[in-house]
PDB file of C-alpha atoms and ligand atoms in Angstrom:
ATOM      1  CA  UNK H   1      -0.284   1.417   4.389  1.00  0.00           C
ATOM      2  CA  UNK H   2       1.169   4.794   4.294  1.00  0.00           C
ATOM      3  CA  UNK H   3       5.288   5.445   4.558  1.00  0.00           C
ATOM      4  CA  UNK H   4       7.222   8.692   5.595  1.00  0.00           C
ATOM      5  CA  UNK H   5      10.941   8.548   5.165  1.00  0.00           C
ATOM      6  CA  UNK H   6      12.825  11.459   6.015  1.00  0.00           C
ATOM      7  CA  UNK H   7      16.292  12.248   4.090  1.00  0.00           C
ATOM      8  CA  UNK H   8      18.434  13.660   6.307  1.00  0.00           C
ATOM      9  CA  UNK H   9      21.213  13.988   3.673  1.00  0.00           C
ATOM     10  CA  UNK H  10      24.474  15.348   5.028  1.00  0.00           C
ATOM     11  CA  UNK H  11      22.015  18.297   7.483  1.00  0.00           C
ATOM     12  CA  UNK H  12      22.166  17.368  10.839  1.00  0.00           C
ATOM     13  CA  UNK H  13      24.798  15.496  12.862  1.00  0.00           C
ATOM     14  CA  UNK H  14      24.549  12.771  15.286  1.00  0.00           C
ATOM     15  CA  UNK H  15      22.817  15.008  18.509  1.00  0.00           C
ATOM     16  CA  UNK H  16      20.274  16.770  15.962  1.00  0.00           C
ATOM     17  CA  UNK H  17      19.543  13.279  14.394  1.00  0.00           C
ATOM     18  CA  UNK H  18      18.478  12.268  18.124  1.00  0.00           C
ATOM     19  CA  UNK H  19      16.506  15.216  19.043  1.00  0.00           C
ATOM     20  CA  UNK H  20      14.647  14.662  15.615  1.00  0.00           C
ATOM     21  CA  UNK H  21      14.160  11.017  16.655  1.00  0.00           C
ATOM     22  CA  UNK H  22      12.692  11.950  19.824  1.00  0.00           C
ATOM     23  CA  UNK H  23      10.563  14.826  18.450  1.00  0.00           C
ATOM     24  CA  UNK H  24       9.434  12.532  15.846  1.00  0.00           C
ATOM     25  CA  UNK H  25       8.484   9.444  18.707  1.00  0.00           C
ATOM     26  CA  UNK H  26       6.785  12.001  20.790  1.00  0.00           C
ATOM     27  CA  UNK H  27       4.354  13.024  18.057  1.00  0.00           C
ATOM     28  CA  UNK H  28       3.264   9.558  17.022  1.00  0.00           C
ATOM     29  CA  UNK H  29       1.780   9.078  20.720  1.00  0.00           C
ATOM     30  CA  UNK H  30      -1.664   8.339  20.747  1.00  0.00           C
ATOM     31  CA  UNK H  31      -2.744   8.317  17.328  1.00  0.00           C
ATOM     32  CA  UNK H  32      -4.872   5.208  16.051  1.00  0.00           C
ATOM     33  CA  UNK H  33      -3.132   4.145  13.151  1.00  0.00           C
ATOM     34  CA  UNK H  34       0.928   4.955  12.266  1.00  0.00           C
ATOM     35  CA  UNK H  35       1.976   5.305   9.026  1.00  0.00           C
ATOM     36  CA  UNK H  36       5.105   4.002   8.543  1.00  0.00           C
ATOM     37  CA  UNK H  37       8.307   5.907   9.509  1.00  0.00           C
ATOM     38  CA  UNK H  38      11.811   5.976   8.362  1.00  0.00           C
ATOM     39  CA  UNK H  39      14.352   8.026   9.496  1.00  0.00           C
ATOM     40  CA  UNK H  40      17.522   8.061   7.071  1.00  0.00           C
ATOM     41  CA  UNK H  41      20.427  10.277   9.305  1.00  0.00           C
ATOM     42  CA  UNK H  42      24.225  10.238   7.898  1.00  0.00           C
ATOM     43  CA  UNK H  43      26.256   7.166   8.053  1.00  0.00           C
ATOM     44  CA  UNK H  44      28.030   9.189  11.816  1.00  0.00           C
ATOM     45  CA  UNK H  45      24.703   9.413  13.675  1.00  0.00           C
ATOM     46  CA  UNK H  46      23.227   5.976  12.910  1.00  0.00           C
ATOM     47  CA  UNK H  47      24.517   4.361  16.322  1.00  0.00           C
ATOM     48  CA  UNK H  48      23.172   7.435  18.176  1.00  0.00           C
ATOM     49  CA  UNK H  49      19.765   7.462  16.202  1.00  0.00           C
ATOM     50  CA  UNK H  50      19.283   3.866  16.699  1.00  0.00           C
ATOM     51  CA  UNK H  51      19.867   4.002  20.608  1.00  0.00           C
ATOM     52  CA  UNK H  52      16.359   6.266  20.777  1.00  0.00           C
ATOM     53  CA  UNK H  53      14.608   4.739  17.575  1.00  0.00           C
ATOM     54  CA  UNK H  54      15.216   0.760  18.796  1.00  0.00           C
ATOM     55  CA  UNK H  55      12.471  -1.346  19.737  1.00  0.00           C
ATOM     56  CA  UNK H  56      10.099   1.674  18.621  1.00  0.00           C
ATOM     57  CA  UNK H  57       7.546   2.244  15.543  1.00  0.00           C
ATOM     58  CA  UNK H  58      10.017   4.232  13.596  1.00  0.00           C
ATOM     59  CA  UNK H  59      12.853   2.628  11.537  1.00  0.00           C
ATOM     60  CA  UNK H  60      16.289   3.102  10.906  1.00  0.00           C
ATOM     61  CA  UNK H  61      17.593   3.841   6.987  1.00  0.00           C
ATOM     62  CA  UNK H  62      21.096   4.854   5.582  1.00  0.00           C
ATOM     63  CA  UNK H  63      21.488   7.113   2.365  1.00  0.00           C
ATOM     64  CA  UNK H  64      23.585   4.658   0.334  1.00  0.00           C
ATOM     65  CA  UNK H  65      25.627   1.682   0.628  1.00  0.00           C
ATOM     66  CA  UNK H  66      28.040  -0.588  -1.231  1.00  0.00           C
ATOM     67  CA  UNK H  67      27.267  -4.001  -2.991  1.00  0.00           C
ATOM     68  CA  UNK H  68      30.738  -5.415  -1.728  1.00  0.00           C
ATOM     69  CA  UNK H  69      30.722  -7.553   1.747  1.00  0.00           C
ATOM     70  CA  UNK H  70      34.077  -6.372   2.889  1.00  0.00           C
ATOM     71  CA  UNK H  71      37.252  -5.662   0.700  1.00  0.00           C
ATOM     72  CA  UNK H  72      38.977  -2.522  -0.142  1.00  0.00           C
ATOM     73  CA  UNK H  73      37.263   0.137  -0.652  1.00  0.00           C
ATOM     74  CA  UNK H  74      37.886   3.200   0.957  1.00  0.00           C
ATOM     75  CA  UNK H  75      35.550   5.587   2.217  1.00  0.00           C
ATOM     76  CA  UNK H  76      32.533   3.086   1.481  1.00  0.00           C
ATOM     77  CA  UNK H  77      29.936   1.149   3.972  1.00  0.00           C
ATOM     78  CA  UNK H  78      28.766  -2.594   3.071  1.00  0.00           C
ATOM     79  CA  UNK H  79      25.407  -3.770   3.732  1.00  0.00           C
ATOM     80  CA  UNK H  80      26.505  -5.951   6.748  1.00  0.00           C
ATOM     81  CA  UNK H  81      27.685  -3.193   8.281  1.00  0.00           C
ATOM     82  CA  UNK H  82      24.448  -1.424   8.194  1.00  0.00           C
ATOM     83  CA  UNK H  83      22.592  -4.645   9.273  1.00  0.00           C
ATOM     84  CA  UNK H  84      25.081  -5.070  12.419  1.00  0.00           C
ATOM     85  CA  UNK H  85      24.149  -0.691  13.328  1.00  0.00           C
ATOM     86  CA  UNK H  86      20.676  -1.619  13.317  1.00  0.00           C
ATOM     87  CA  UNK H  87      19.408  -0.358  10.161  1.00  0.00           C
ATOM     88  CA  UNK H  88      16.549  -2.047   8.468  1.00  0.00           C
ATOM     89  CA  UNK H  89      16.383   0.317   5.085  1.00  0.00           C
ATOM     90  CA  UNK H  90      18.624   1.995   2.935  1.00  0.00           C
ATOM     91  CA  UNK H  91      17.969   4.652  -0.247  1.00  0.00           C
ATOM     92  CA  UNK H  92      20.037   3.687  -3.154  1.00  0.00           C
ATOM     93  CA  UNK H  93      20.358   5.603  -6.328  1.00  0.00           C
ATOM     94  CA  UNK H  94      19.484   9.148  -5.088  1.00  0.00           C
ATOM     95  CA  UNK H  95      19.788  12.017  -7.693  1.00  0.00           C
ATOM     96  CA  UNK H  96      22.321  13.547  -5.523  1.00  0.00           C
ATOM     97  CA  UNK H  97      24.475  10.475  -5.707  1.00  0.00           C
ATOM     98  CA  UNK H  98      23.748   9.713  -9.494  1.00  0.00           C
ATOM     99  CA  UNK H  99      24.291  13.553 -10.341  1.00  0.00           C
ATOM    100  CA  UNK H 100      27.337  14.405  -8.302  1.00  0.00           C
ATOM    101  CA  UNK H 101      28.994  11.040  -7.441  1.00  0.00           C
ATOM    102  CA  UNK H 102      29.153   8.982 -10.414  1.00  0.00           C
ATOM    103  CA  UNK H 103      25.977   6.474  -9.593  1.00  0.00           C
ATOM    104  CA  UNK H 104      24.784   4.891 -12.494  1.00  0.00           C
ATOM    105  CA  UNK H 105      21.995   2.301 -13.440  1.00  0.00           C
ATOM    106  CA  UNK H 106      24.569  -0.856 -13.066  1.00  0.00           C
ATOM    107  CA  UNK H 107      25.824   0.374  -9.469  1.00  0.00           C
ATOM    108  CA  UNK H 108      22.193   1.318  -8.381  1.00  0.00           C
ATOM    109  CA  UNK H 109      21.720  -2.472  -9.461  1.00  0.00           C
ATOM    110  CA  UNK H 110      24.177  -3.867  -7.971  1.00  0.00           C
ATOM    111  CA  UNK H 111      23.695  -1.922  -4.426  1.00  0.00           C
ATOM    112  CA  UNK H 112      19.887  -3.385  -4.697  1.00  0.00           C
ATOM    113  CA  UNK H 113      20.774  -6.678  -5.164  1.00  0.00           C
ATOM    114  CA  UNK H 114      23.364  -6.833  -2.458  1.00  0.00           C
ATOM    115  CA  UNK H 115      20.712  -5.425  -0.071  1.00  0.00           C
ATOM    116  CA  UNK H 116      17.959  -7.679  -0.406  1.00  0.00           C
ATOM    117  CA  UNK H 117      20.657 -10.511  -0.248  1.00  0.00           C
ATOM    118  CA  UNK H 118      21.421  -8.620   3.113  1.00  0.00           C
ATOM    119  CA  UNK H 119      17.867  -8.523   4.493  1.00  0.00           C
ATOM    120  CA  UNK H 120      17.629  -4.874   4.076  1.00  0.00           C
ATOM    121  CA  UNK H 121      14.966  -3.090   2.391  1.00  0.00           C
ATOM    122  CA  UNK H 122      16.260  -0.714  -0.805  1.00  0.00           C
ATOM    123  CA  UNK H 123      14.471   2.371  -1.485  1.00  0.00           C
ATOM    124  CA  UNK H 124      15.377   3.004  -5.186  1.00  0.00           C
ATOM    125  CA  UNK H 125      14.606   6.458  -6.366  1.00  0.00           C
ATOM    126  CA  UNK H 126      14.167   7.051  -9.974  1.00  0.00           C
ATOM    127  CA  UNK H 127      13.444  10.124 -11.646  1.00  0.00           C
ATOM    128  CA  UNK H 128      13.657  12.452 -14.728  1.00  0.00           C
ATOM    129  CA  UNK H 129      15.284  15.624 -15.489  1.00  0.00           C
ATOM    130  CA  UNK H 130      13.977  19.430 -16.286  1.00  0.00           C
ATOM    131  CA  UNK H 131      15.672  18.308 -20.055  1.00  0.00           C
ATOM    132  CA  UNK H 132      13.928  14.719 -19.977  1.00  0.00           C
ATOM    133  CA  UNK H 133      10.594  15.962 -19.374  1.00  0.00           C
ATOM    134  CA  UNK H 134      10.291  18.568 -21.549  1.00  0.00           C
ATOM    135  CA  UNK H 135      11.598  16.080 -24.026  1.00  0.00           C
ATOM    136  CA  UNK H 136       8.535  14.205 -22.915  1.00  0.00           C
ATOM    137  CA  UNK H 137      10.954  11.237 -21.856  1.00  0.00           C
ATOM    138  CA  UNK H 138       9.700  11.180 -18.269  1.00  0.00           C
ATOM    139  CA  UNK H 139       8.007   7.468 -18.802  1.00  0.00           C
ATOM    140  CA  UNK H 140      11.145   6.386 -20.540  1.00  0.00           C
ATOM    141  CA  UNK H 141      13.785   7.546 -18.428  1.00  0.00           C
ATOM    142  CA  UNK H 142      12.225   6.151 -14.885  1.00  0.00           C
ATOM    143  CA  UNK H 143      11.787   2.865 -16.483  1.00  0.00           C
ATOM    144  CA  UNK H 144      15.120   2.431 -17.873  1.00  0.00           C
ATOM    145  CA  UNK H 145      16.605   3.230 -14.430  1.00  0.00           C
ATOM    146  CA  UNK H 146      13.627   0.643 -12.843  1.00  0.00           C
ATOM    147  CA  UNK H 147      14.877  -2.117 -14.981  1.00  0.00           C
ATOM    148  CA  UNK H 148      18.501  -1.674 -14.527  1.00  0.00           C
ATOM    149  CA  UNK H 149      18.091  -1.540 -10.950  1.00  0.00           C
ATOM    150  CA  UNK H 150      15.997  -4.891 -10.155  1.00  0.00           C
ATOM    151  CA  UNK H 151      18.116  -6.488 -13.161  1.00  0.00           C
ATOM    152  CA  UNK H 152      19.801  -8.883 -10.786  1.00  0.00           C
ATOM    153  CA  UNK H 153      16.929  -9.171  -8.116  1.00  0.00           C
ATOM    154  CA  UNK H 154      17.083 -12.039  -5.770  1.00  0.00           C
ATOM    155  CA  UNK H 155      14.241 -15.021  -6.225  1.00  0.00           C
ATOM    156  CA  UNK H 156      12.907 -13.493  -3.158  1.00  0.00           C
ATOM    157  CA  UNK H 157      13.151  -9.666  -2.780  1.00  0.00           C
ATOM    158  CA  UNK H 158      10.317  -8.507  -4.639  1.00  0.00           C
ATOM    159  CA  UNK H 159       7.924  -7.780  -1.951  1.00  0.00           C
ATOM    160  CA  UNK H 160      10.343  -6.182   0.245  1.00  0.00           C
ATOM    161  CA  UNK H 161      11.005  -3.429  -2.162  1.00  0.00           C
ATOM    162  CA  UNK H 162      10.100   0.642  -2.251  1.00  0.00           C
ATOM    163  CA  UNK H 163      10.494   2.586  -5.424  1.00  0.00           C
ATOM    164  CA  UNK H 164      10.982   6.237  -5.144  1.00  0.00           C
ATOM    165  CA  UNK H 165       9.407   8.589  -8.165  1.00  0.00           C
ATOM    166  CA  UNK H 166      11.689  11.833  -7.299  1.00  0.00           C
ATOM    167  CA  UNK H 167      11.888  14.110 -10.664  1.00  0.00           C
ATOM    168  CA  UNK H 168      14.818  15.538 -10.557  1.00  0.00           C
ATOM    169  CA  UNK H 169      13.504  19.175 -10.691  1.00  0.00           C
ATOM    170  CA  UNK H 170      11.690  18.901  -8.082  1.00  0.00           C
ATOM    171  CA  UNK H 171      14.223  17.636  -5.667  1.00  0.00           C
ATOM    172  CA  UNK H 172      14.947  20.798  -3.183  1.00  0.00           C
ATOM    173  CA  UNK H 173      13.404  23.389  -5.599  1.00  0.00           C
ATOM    174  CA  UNK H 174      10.354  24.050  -3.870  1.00  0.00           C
ATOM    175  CA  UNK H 175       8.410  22.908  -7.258  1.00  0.00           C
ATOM    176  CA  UNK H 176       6.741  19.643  -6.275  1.00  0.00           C
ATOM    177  CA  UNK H 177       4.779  17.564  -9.062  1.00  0.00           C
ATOM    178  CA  UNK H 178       1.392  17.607  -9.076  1.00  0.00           C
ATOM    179  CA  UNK H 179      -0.327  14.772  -7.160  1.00  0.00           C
ATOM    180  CA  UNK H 180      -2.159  13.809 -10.580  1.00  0.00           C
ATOM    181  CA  UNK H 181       1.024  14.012 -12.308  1.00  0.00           C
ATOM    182  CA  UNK H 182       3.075  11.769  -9.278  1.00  0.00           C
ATOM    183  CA  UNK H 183       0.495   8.972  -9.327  1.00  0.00           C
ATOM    184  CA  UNK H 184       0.217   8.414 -13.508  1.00  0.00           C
ATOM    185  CA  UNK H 185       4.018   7.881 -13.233  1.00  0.00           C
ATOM    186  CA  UNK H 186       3.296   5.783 -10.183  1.00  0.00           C
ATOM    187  CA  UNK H 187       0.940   3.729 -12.143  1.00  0.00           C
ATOM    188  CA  UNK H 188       3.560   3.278 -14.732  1.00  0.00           C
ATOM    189  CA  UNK H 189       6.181   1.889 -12.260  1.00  0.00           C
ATOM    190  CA  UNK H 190       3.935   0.020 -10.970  1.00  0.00           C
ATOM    191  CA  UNK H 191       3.278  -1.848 -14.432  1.00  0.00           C
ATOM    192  CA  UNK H 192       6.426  -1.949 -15.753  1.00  0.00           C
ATOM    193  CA  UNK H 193       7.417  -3.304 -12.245  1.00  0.00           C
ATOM    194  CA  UNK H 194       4.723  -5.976 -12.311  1.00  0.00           C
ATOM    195  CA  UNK H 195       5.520  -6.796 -15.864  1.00  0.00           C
ATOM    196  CA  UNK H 196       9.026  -7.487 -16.226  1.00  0.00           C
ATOM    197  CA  UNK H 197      11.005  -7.374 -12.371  1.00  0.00           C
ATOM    198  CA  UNK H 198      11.151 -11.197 -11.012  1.00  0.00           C
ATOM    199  CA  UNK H 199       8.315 -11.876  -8.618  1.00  0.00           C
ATOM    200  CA  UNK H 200       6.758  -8.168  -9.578  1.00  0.00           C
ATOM    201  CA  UNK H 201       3.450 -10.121 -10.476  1.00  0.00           C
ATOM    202  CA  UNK H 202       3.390 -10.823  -6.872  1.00  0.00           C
ATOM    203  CA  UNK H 203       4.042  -8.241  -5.426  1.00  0.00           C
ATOM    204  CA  UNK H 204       1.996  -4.951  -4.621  1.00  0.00           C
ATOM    205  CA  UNK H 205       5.161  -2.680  -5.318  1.00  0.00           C
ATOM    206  CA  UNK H 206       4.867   0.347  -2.612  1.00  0.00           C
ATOM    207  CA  UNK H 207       5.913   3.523  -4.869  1.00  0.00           C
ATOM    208  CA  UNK H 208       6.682   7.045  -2.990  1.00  0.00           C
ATOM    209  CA  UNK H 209       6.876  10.338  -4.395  1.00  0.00           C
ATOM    210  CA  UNK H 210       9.979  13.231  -3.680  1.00  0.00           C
ATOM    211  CA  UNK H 211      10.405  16.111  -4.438  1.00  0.00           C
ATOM    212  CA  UNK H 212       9.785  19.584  -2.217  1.00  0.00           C
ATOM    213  CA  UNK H 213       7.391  17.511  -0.396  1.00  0.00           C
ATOM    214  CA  UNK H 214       5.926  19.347   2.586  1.00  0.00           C
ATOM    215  CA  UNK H 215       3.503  19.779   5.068  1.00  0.00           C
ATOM    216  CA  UNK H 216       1.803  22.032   2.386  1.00  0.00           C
ATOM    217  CA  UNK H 217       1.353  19.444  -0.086  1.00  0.00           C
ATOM    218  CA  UNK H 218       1.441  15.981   1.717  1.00  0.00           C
ATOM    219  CA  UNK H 219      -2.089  15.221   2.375  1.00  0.00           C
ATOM    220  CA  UNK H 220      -2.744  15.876  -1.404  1.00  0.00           C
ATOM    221  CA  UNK H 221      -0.109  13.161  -2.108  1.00  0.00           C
ATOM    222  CA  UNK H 222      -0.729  10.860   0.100  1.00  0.00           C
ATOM    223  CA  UNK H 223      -4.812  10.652  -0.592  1.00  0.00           C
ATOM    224  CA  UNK H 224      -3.877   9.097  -4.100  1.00  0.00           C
ATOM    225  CA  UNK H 225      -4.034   5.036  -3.893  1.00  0.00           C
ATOM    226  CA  UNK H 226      -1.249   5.568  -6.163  1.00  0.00           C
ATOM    227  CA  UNK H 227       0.940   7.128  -3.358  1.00  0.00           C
ATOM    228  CA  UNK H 228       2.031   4.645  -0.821  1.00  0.00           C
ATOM    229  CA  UNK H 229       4.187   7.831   1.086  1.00  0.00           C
ATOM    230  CA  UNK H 230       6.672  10.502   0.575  1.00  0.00           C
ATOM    231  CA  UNK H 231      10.450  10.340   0.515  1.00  0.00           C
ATOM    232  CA  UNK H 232      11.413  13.737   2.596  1.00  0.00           C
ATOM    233  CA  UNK H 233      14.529  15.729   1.996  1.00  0.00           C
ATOM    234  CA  UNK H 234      14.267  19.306   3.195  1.00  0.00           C
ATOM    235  CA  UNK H 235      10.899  19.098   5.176  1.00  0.00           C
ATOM    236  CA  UNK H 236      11.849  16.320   7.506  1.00  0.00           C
ATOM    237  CA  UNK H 237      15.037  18.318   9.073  1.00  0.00           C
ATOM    238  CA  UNK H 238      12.332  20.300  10.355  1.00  0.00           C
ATOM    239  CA  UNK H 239      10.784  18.983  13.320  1.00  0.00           C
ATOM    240  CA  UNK H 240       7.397  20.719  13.044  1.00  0.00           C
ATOM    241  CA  UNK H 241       6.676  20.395   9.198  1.00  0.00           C
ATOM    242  CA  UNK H 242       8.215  16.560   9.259  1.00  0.00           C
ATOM    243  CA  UNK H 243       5.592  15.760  12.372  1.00  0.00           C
ATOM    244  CA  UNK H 244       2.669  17.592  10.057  1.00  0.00           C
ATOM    245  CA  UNK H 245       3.909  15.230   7.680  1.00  0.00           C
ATOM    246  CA  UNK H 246       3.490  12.046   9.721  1.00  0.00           C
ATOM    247  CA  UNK H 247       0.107  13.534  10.897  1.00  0.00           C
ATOM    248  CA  UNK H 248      -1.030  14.275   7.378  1.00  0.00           C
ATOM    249  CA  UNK H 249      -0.509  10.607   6.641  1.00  0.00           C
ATOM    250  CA  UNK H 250      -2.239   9.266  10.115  1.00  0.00           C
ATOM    251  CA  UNK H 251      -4.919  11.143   8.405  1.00  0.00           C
ATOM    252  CA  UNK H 252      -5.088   9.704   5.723  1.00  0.00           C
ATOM    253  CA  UNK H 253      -4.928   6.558   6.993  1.00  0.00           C
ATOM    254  CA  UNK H 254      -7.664   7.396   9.603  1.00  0.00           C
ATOM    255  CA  UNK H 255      -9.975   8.088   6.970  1.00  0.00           C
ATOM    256  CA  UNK H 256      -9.832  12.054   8.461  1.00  0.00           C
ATOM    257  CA  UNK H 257     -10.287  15.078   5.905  1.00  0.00           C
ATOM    258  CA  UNK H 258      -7.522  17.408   5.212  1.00  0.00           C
ATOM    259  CA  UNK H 259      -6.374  19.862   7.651  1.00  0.00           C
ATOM    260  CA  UNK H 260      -5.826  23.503   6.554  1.00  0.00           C
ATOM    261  CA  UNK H 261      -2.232  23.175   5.401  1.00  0.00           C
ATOM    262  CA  UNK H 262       0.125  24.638   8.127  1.00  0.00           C
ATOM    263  CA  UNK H 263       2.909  26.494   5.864  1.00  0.00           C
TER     264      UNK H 263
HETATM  265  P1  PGA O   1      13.296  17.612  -0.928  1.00  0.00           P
HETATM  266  O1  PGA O   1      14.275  16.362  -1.191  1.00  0.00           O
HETATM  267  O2  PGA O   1      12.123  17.094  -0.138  1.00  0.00           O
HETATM  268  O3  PGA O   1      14.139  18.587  -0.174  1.00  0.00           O
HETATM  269  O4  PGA O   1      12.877  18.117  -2.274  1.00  0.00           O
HETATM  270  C1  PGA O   1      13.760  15.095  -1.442  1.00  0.00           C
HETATM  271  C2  PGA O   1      14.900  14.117  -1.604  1.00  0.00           C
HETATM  272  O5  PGA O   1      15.970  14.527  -2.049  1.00  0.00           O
HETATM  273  O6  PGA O   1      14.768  12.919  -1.283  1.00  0.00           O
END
């Protein structure tokens, strides 16, 4: 199986996270075999989004939540909440949140445990910095944040998991790893994943890549067995490119030969 999630990240409010939604459903019609679709809009548009994604082949994710139930803390949502909204998957451990709001490997833990316990299924995103990788720490780095995030994993949540390989410099910056590149780190995960996470030896981990993703690019990606999808940021705000996208991995899944990229 292939997977599309689209970051929405704080770009598009609750009637432009609908029209998306639609514009999205309408190009899925009639093609043999879906990837898999996620649609991640801000915390405000959820209810809205989930009114025209319900019942449908396209899911519902949030961009974060907390590990806590209920209890004071301001400003935050709790996995229940997002179950009782409808949502079915939720990123955790973004750059963006690790960079400029304090995540760090023990939170991004903690927020996976607490959504598996939920029922929800955590996309944790990993990745290395410009710095790291010239330091040649790429391998190191994404598997110390791996480890520290399924470090208090559930008896049963391994197969319900998604690990996202975003490099950091590559996030937004129009400079997209190579697809050789993606998939040796992918392989890596994969490994470490099988080798040390609880019930990893079971489990055929789905890894996606991030980073300036685009219609340009995606069938390259998502060819590699390595590359179970693409985690969207920029791209999938734009109706058009995210739809190429989705197409790109019907494709791929179709067994149909690459299409002369569209940007
Ligand atoms: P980008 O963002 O596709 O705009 O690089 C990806 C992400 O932040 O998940």
């Amino acid at each position: 199986m292939k997977t599309i999630i689209g970051n929405w990240k704080m770009n598009v409010g609750a009637r432009e996270s609908v029209a998306l939604a639609r514009g999205v459903l309408l190009a899925l019609r009639g093609r043999r075999h879906l990837p898999e679709v996620v649609v991640c809009p801000p915390f405000t548009a959820l209810t809205e989004t989930r009114k025209t994604v319900g019942r449908t082949h396209v899911a519902l994710g949030a961009q974060d939540v907390h590990w806590e139930e209920t209890g004071a803390f301001t400003g935050e949502i709790s996995p229940r909440m997002l179950v009782e909204t409808g949502v079915s998957h939720v990123l955790i451990g973004h750059s963006e949140r690790r960079r400029l709001f304090g995540e760090t490997d023990e939170t991004v833990g903690k927020k996976t445990a607490a959504a598996l316990a939920h029922g929800l299924v955590p996309v944790v995103c990993v990745g290395e910095t410009a710095e790291e990788r010239d330091a040649g720490q790429t391998e190191a780095v994404v598997l110390r944040q791996l480890a520290a995030a399924f470090s208090a994993m559930p008896a049963r949540g391994a197969e319900r998991v998604f690990v996202a390989y975003e490099p950091v410099w590559a996030i937004g910056t129009g400079a997209a790893a190579t697809p050789a590149d993606a998939a040796a780190v992918h392989a890596a995960i994969r490994a470490a994943f099988r080798a040390s996470v609880k019930g990893g030896d079971r489990t055929k981990l789905s890894v996606l890549y991030g980073g300036s993703a685009d219609p340009s690019n995606a069938y390259a990606f998502l060819r590699e067995t390595e590359i179970d999808g693409l985690l969207v940021g920029g791209a999938s705000v734009k109706l058009q490119q995210f739809t190429d996208m989705i197409a790109a991995a019907a494709d791929v899944l179709e067994g149909i030969a690459a299409a002369p990229a569209s940007v």
